[in-house]
Amino acid sequence: MTAYFSIVLAALTLFSGGIWLTDIVLFKPKRKMTLKLAESTKKLSDEAKEAIIREPYIVDTAHSIFPVIAVVLVLRSFLYEPFQIPSPSMMPTLLNGDFILVEKYAYGLKDPIWRTQLIETGKPLYGDAIVFKYPADPKIDYIKRVIGLPGDTVIYRNKQLYIQKACPKNISNSSECPKFELIRHTELNKGEFSEQGMPMLHYEENIFGIKHDILINPRRPDMTQSYYRQQGTNISEFVVPDGNYFVMGDNRDHSSDSRFWGFVPEDNLVGKAVMIWISFEFNRDEKDFLPTWIPTDIRLNRAGKIN
């Protein structure tokens, strides 16, 4: 949907801009010449002059809308784009009904149609909440958190995360490479969130100094039988290829992420989620006659920076 909107917006910008430019180059000079010839033969009223030089309706419309849609195109293509969170996979950081702003220039400026990178501006870091094109279906936008960088080895076993950072290229002795590090978390609140009546554990996780909240359902076993498998690795072990990233949802037992479908290529990156600008509640009971897309409440306290 986002890609189609970008194409339509770019097409409208080019179409309206083309009409306006064509009029400036070809037809506006002709109208001025017509006015000059008419004035040389007789005295014209102001209304008559205005009628001669007035822009045709389609040109006037293009003249009016071009600056607006051009600004919108630049803003959402290269600066910030709004997204809606439609699932609970990033709870408790992001809730269903949150509307977020994504910083489009965080990982490079790309053209809005073919997504070719024009300028490199940065790379994802540990703990970044990123929006990307789902590798299995690039028409769908996903949001997850960066857990592993290119060259890292990630293990997720028994609800516990271990990361071995990539070995620097200038090190030839493997014994000098970084060792696996246990990613520690601190329990914040038990029972604040629940899933199907079962309380979930709320932790603060610390990935190399980057802190964020996660949820774990202690009663749900790790679905290792569905994990993505790489040749030469054990179950629950993932070696991040060059130019790719390993991502996970903060709601660890309710997230379709790199554990199940693999890695996110750099070409699929859309941007970094930086803030919640508004949040709506959509809870309804069975007797409610209003459509489900109409919000029931505004959660003003949700607005702010995304950790």
CSV table of C-alpha atoms in Angstrom, one decimal:
chain,number,residue,atom,x,y,z
A,1,MET,CA,0.0,0.0,0.0
A,2,THR,CA,2.8,2.4,0.9
A,3,ALA,CA,4.6,1.6,-2.3
A,4,TYR,CA,1.5,2.2,-4.4
A,5,PHE,CA,0.9,5.5,-2.6
A,6,SER,CA,4.5,6.6,-3.4
A,7,ILE,CA,4.0,5.8,-7.1
A,8,VAL,CA,0.7,7.7,-7.2
A,9,LEU,CA,2.2,10.7,-5.4
A,10,ALA,CA,5.2,10.8,-7.6
A,11,ALA,CA,3.0,10.5,-10.7
A,12,LEU,CA,0.8,13.4,-9.6
A,13,THR,CA,3.8,15.5,-8.8
A,14,LEU,CA,5.3,14.9,-12.3
A,15,PHE,CA,2.0,15.4,-14.0
A,16,SER,CA,1.0,18.6,-12.3
A,17,GLY,CA,4.6,20.0,-12.5
A,18,GLY,CA,4.7,19.1,-16.2
A,19,ILE,CA,1.5,20.9,-16.9
A,20,TRP,CA,2.6,24.0,-15.0
A,21,LEU,CA,6.1,24.0,-16.7
A,22,THR,CA,4.6,23.5,-20.2
A,23,ASP,CA,2.3,26.5,-19.6
A,24,ILE,CA,5.2,28.7,-18.4
A,25,VAL,CA,7.4,27.8,-21.4
A,26,LEU,CA,4.8,27.6,-24.2
A,27,PHE,CA,1.4,29.1,-23.5
A,28,LYS,CA,2.0,31.9,-21.0
A,29,PRO,CA,4.3,33.8,-23.4
A,30,LYS,CA,1.6,33.5,-26.1
A,31,ARG,CA,-1.1,34.9,-23.8
A,32,LYS,CA,1.2,37.9,-23.1
A,33,MET,CA,1.8,38.4,-26.8
A,34,THR,CA,-2.0,38.3,-27.4
A,35,LEU,CA,-2.5,40.9,-24.7
A,36,LYS,CA,0.1,43.1,-26.1
A,37,LEU,CA,-1.4,43.0,-29.6
A,38,ALA,CA,-4.9,43.6,-28.3
A,39,GLU,CA,-3.7,46.7,-26.3
A,40,SER,CA,-2.0,48.1,-29.4
A,41,THR,CA,-5.4,48.3,-31.3
A,42,LYS,CA,-7.7,49.5,-28.5
A,43,LYS,CA,-7.9,50.3,-24.8
A,44,LEU,CA,-8.8,47.3,-22.7
A,45,SER,CA,-10.6,47.2,-19.4
A,46,ASP,CA,-9.0,45.4,-16.5
A,47,GLU,CA,-11.5,42.6,-16.8
A,48,ALA,CA,-10.6,42.1,-20.5
A,49,LYS,CA,-6.9,42.0,-19.7
A,50,GLU,CA,-7.5,39.4,-17.0
A,51,ALA,CA,-9.6,37.3,-19.3
A,52,ILE,CA,-6.7,37.2,-21.9
A,53,ILE,CA,-3.9,36.3,-19.5
A,54,ARG,CA,-5.9,34.1,-17.2
A,55,GLU,CA,-4.5,30.5,-16.8
A,56,PRO,CA,-6.8,27.7,-18.1
A,57,TYR,CA,-8.6,25.8,-15.3
A,58,ILE,CA,-6.3,22.7,-15.6
A,59,VAL,CA,-3.2,24.9,-15.4
A,60,ASP,CA,-4.5,26.8,-12.5
A,61,THR,CA,-5.3,23.6,-10.7
A,62,ALA,CA,-1.8,22.2,-11.4
A,63,HIS,CA,-0.3,25.5,-10.3
A,64,SER,CA,-2.2,25.2,-7.0
A,65,ILE,CA,-1.5,21.6,-6.1
A,66,PHE,CA,2.0,21.1,-7.4
A,67,PRO,CA,3.9,22.8,-4.5
A,68,VAL,CA,1.8,21.0,-1.9
A,69,ILE,CA,2.2,17.4,-3.3
A,70,ALA,CA,5.9,18.1,-4.1
A,71,VAL,CA,6.5,19.0,-0.5
A,72,VAL,CA,4.6,16.0,0.7
A,73,LEU,CA,6.6,13.8,-1.7
A,74,VAL,CA,9.9,15.1,-0.4
A,75,LEU,CA,8.9,14.8,3.2
A,76,ARG,CA,7.6,11.3,3.2
A,77,SER,CA,10.2,10.0,0.7
A,78,PHE,CA,13.4,11.5,2.2
A,79,LEU,CA,12.6,12.8,5.7
A,80,TYR,CA,9.7,11.2,7.7
A,81,GLU,CA,6.9,8.9,6.9
A,82,PRO,CA,3.9,7.9,9.1
A,83,PHE,CA,3.2,4.2,9.8
A,84,GLN,CA,0.5,2.5,11.9
A,85,ILE,CA,1.3,-0.4,14.2
A,86,PRO,CA,-1.2,-3.2,13.3
A,87,SER,CA,0.0,-6.0,15.5
A,88,PRO,CA,1.3,-6.8,19.1
A,89,SER,CA,4.7,-8.1,18.0
A,90,MET,CA,6.5,-5.0,19.4
A,91,MET,CA,4.7,-4.8,22.7
A,92,PRO,CA,5.4,-3.3,25.2
A,93,THR,CA,7.3,-0.7,23.2
A,94,LEU,CA,4.6,-0.3,20.6
A,95,LEU,CA,1.0,-1.1,20.9
A,96,ASN,CA,-1.7,-1.9,18.3
A,97,GLY,CA,-3.1,1.5,17.4
A,98,ASP,CA,0.1,3.5,17.7
A,99,PHE,CA,1.0,5.8,14.8
A,100,ILE,CA,4.7,6.3,14.5
A,101,LEU,CA,7.1,8.4,12.5
A,102,VAL,CA,9.9,6.7,10.6
A,103,GLU,CA,13.1,8.6,9.9
A,104,LYS,CA,13.6,7.8,6.2
A,105,TYR,CA,17.1,9.2,5.9
A,106,ALA,CA,18.6,7.2,8.8
A,107,TYR,CA,20.0,4.4,6.6
A,108,GLY,CA,20.4,6.2,3.3
A,109,LEU,CA,18.4,8.3,0.9
A,110,LYS,CA,16.5,6.2,-1.6
A,111,ASP,CA,14.3,7.2,-4.6
A,112,PRO,CA,10.6,6.6,-3.8
A,113,ILE,CA,9.8,4.4,-6.8
A,114,TRP,CA,12.6,1.9,-7.4
A,115,ARG,CA,14.2,2.4,-3.9
A,116,THR,CA,17.7,2.8,-5.4
A,117,GLN,CA,20.0,4.2,-2.8
A,118,LEU,CA,21.2,7.7,-3.7
A,119,ILE,CA,23.2,8.7,-0.7
A,120,GLU,CA,24.4,6.5,2.2
A,121,THR,CA,23.8,8.2,5.6
A,122,GLY,CA,24.3,5.4,8.1
A,123,LYS,CA,23.8,1.8,9.2
A,124,PRO,CA,21.4,0.2,11.7
A,125,LEU,CA,22.8,-0.2,15.2
A,126,TYR,CA,22.1,-2.6,18.0
A,127,GLY,CA,18.6,-1.9,19.5
A,128,ASP,CA,17.3,0.2,16.6
A,129,ALA,CA,13.6,-0.2,16.0
A,130,ILE,CA,13.5,-0.4,12.2
A,131,VAL,CA,10.9,-0.5,9.5
A,132,PHE,CA,11.7,-2.7,6.5
A,133,LYS,CA,10.2,-4.6,3.6
A,134,TYR,CA,9.3,-8.1,4.6
A,135,PRO,CA,11.8,-10.3,2.6
A,136,ALA,CA,9.2,-12.9,1.7
A,137,ASP,CA,6.7,-10.3,0.4
A,138,PRO,CA,8.3,-6.8,-0.1
A,139,LYS,CA,4.8,-5.2,-0.5
A,140,ILE,CA,4.4,-5.6,3.3
A,141,ASP,CA,6.2,-3.4,5.8
A,142,TYR,CA,7.4,-4.9,9.1
A,143,ILE,CA,8.8,-3.3,12.2
A,144,LYS,CA,11.3,-5.1,14.5
A,145,ARG,CA,14.3,-4.5,16.6
A,146,VAL,CA,17.9,-5.0,15.4
A,147,ILE,CA,19.6,-7.7,17.4
A,148,GLY,CA,22.4,-8.9,15.2
A,149,LEU,CA,24.7,-7.0,12.8
A,150,PRO,CA,26.5,-8.4,9.8
A,151,GLY,CA,29.0,-11.1,10.8
A,152,ASP,CA,27.4,-11.6,14.3
A,153,THR,CA,26.3,-15.0,15.6
A,154,VAL,CA,23.1,-14.9,17.5
A,155,ILE,CA,21.7,-17.7,19.8
A,156,TYR,CA,18.2,-17.6,21.2
A,157,ARG,CA,17.6,-20.5,23.5
A,158,ASN,CA,15.3,-21.0,26.5
A,159,LYS,CA,14.1,-17.4,26.3
A,160,GLN,CA,17.7,-16.2,26.6
A,161,LEU,CA,19.7,-14.2,24.1
A,162,TYR,CA,23.4,-14.6,23.4
A,163,ILE,CA,25.4,-12.5,20.9
A,164,GLN,CA,28.9,-13.0,19.5
A,165,LYS,CA,30.0,-9.9,17.7
A,166,ALA,CA,31.6,-10.2,14.3
A,167,CYS,CA,35.3,-10.8,14.4
A,168,PRO,CA,37.2,-7.8,13.1
A,169,LYS,CA,38.8,-8.4,9.7
A,170,ASN,CA,42.2,-7.4,10.9
A,171,ILE,CA,42.3,-10.4,13.3
A,172,SER,CA,43.5,-13.6,11.8
A,173,ASN,CA,43.6,-15.7,15.0
A,174,SER,CA,40.1,-16.9,15.8
A,175,SER,CA,40.9,-17.1,19.5
A,176,GLU,CA,41.2,-13.4,19.6
A,177,CYS,CA,37.7,-12.8,18.2
A,178,PRO,CA,34.9,-11.6,20.6
A,179,LYS,CA,33.3,-14.3,22.7
A,180,PHE,CA,29.5,-14.9,23.2
A,181,GLU,CA,27.9,-12.5,25.6
A,182,LEU,CA,24.8,-13.1,27.6
A,183,ILE,CA,22.3,-10.3,27.0
A,184,ARG,CA,21.0,-9.6,30.5
A,185,HIS,CA,17.6,-8.3,31.4
A,186,THR,CA,16.0,-7.0,34.5
A,187,GLU,CA,12.4,-7.9,35.5
A,188,LEU,CA,10.2,-4.8,35.7
A,189,ASN,CA,6.7,-6.0,36.4
A,190,LYS,CA,4.9,-9.3,36.5
A,191,GLY,CA,1.4,-9.5,35.3
A,192,GLU,CA,1.1,-6.0,33.7
A,193,PHE,CA,0.6,-7.7,30.3
A,194,SER,CA,-1.2,-11.0,29.6
A,195,GLU,CA,-1.9,-13.3,26.7
A,196,GLN,CA,-5.0,-15.4,26.6
A,197,GLY,CA,-5.3,-14.9,30.4
A,198,MET,CA,-1.7,-15.9,31.1
A,199,PRO,CA,0.5,-13.2,32.7
A,200,MET,CA,3.7,-12.3,30.7
A,201,LEU,CA,7.0,-11.2,32.2
A,202,HIS,CA,8.0,-7.6,31.5
A,203,TYR,CA,11.8,-7.1,31.3
A,204,GLU,CA,14.3,-4.3,30.5
A,205,GLU,CA,16.8,-5.8,28.1
A,206,ASN,CA,20.3,-4.3,27.7
A,207,ILE,CA,22.0,-5.0,24.4
A,208,PHE,CA,25.6,-3.6,24.7
A,209,GLY,CA,24.3,-0.5,26.6
A,210,ILE,CA,21.1,0.0,24.6
A,211,LYS,CA,18.1,-0.6,26.8
A,212,HIS,CA,14.5,-1.4,25.8
A,213,ASP,CA,11.6,-3.3,27.2
A,214,ILE,CA,10.6,-6.8,26.2
A,215,LEU,CA,7.8,-9.3,27.0
A,216,ILE,CA,8.2,-13.0,27.6
A,217,ASN,CA,5.5,-15.7,28.0
A,218,PRO,CA,7.1,-18.2,30.4
A,219,ARG,CA,4.4,-20.8,29.6
A,220,ARG,CA,5.0,-20.8,25.8
A,221,PRO,CA,7.9,-23.0,24.7
A,222,ASP,CA,10.3,-21.8,22.1
A,223,MET,CA,9.1,-22.9,18.7
A,224,THR,CA,12.5,-24.2,17.6
A,225,GLN,CA,10.9,-26.7,15.2
A,226,SER,CA,9.9,-23.7,13.0
A,227,TYR,CA,13.2,-21.8,13.3
A,228,TYR,CA,15.1,-20.8,10.2
A,229,ARG,CA,17.9,-23.2,9.6
A,230,GLN,CA,21.4,-22.4,8.2
A,231,GLN,CA,23.8,-25.1,7.0
A,232,GLY,CA,26.5,-25.8,9.5
A,233,THR,CA,24.7,-24.2,12.5
A,234,ASN,CA,22.8,-25.7,15.4
A,235,ILE,CA,19.1,-25.1,16.1
A,236,SER,CA,18.6,-21.7,17.6
A,237,GLU,CA,21.9,-20.4,16.2
A,238,PHE,CA,22.0,-17.8,13.5
A,239,VAL,CA,25.1,-16.4,11.7
A,240,VAL,CA,24.2,-13.0,10.1
A,241,PRO,CA,25.5,-12.7,6.5
A,242,ASP,CA,27.2,-9.6,5.2
A,243,GLY,CA,24.8,-6.9,4.2
A,244,ASN,CA,22.0,-8.4,6.4
A,245,TYR,CA,20.5,-7.9,9.9
A,246,PHE,CA,19.0,-10.2,12.5
A,247,VAL,CA,15.8,-8.7,14.0
A,248,MET,CA,13.3,-9.7,16.6
A,249,GLY,CA,10.1,-8.4,18.1
A,250,ASP,CA,10.0,-7.1,21.6
A,251,ASN,CA,7.1,-9.4,22.3
A,252,ARG,CA,9.4,-12.4,22.1
A,253,ASP,CA,6.7,-15.2,22.1
A,254,HIS,CA,4.3,-13.4,19.7
A,255,SER,CA,6.5,-12.2,16.9
A,256,SER,CA,7.3,-13.5,13.4
A,257,ASP,CA,10.9,-12.4,13.0
A,258,SER,CA,14.4,-13.5,11.9
A,259,ARG,CA,14.2,-16.6,14.1
A,260,PHE,CA,11.5,-18.0,11.7
A,261,TRP,CA,12.2,-16.5,8.2
A,262,GLY,CA,15.8,-15.3,8.2
A,263,PHE,CA,17.6,-12.0,7.8
A,264,VAL,CA,16.8,-8.5,6.5
A,265,PRO,CA,18.9,-7.4,3.6
A,266,GLU,CA,20.1,-3.8,3.6
A,267,ASP,CA,18.1,-3.1,0.4
A,268,ASN,CA,14.9,-3.8,2.3
A,269,LEU,CA,15.5,-1.1,5.0
A,270,VAL,CA,12.9,1.7,5.0
A,271,GLY,CA,14.0,3.7,8.0
A,272,LYS,CA,14.3,4.0,11.8
A,273,ALA,CA,11.2,4.3,14.0
A,274,VAL,CA,11.8,7.4,16.1
A,275,MET,CA,8.6,8.5,17.8
A,276,ILE,CA,4.9,7.8,18.4
A,277,TRP,CA,3.0,10.9,17.3
A,278,ILE,CA,-0.5,9.7,18.3
A,279,SER,CA,-2.1,6.5,19.6
A,280,PHE,CA,-5.7,5.2,19.4
A,281,GLU,CA,-7.6,2.6,21.3
A,282,PHE,CA,-9.8,0.2,19.3
A,283,ASN,CA,-11.2,-2.0,22.0
A,284,ARG,CA,-14.9,-2.8,21.5
A,285,ASP,CA,-17.5,-5.1,23.0
A,286,GLU,CA,-19.8,-7.4,21.0
A,287,LYS,CA,-22.7,-5.0,21.4
A,288,ASP,CA,-20.9,-2.0,19.8
A,289,PHE,CA,-22.5,-1.1,16.5
A,290,LEU,CA,-19.7,1.1,15.3
A,291,PRO,CA,-17.2,-0.1,12.6
A,292,THR,CA,-14.0,-1.6,14.0
A,293,TRP,CA,-11.8,1.0,12.3
A,294,ILE,CA,-13.3,3.8,14.4
A,295,PRO,CA,-11.2,4.4,17.5
A,296,THR,CA,-12.8,4.3,21.0
A,297,ASP,CA,-10.2,6.4,22.7
A,298,ILE,CA,-7.0,8.5,22.2
A,299,ARG,CA,-4.0,7.5,24.3
A,300,LEU,CA,-2.3,10.9,24.6
A,301,ASN,CA,0.2,9.5,27.1
A,302,ARG,CA,1.7,7.3,24.4
A,303,ALA,CA,3.1,10.1,22.4
A,304,GLY,CA,6.9,10.5,22.5
A,305,LYS,CA,10.3,9.1,21.6
A,306,ILE,CA,10.6,5.4,20.8
A,307,ASN,CA,13.3,3.6,22.9
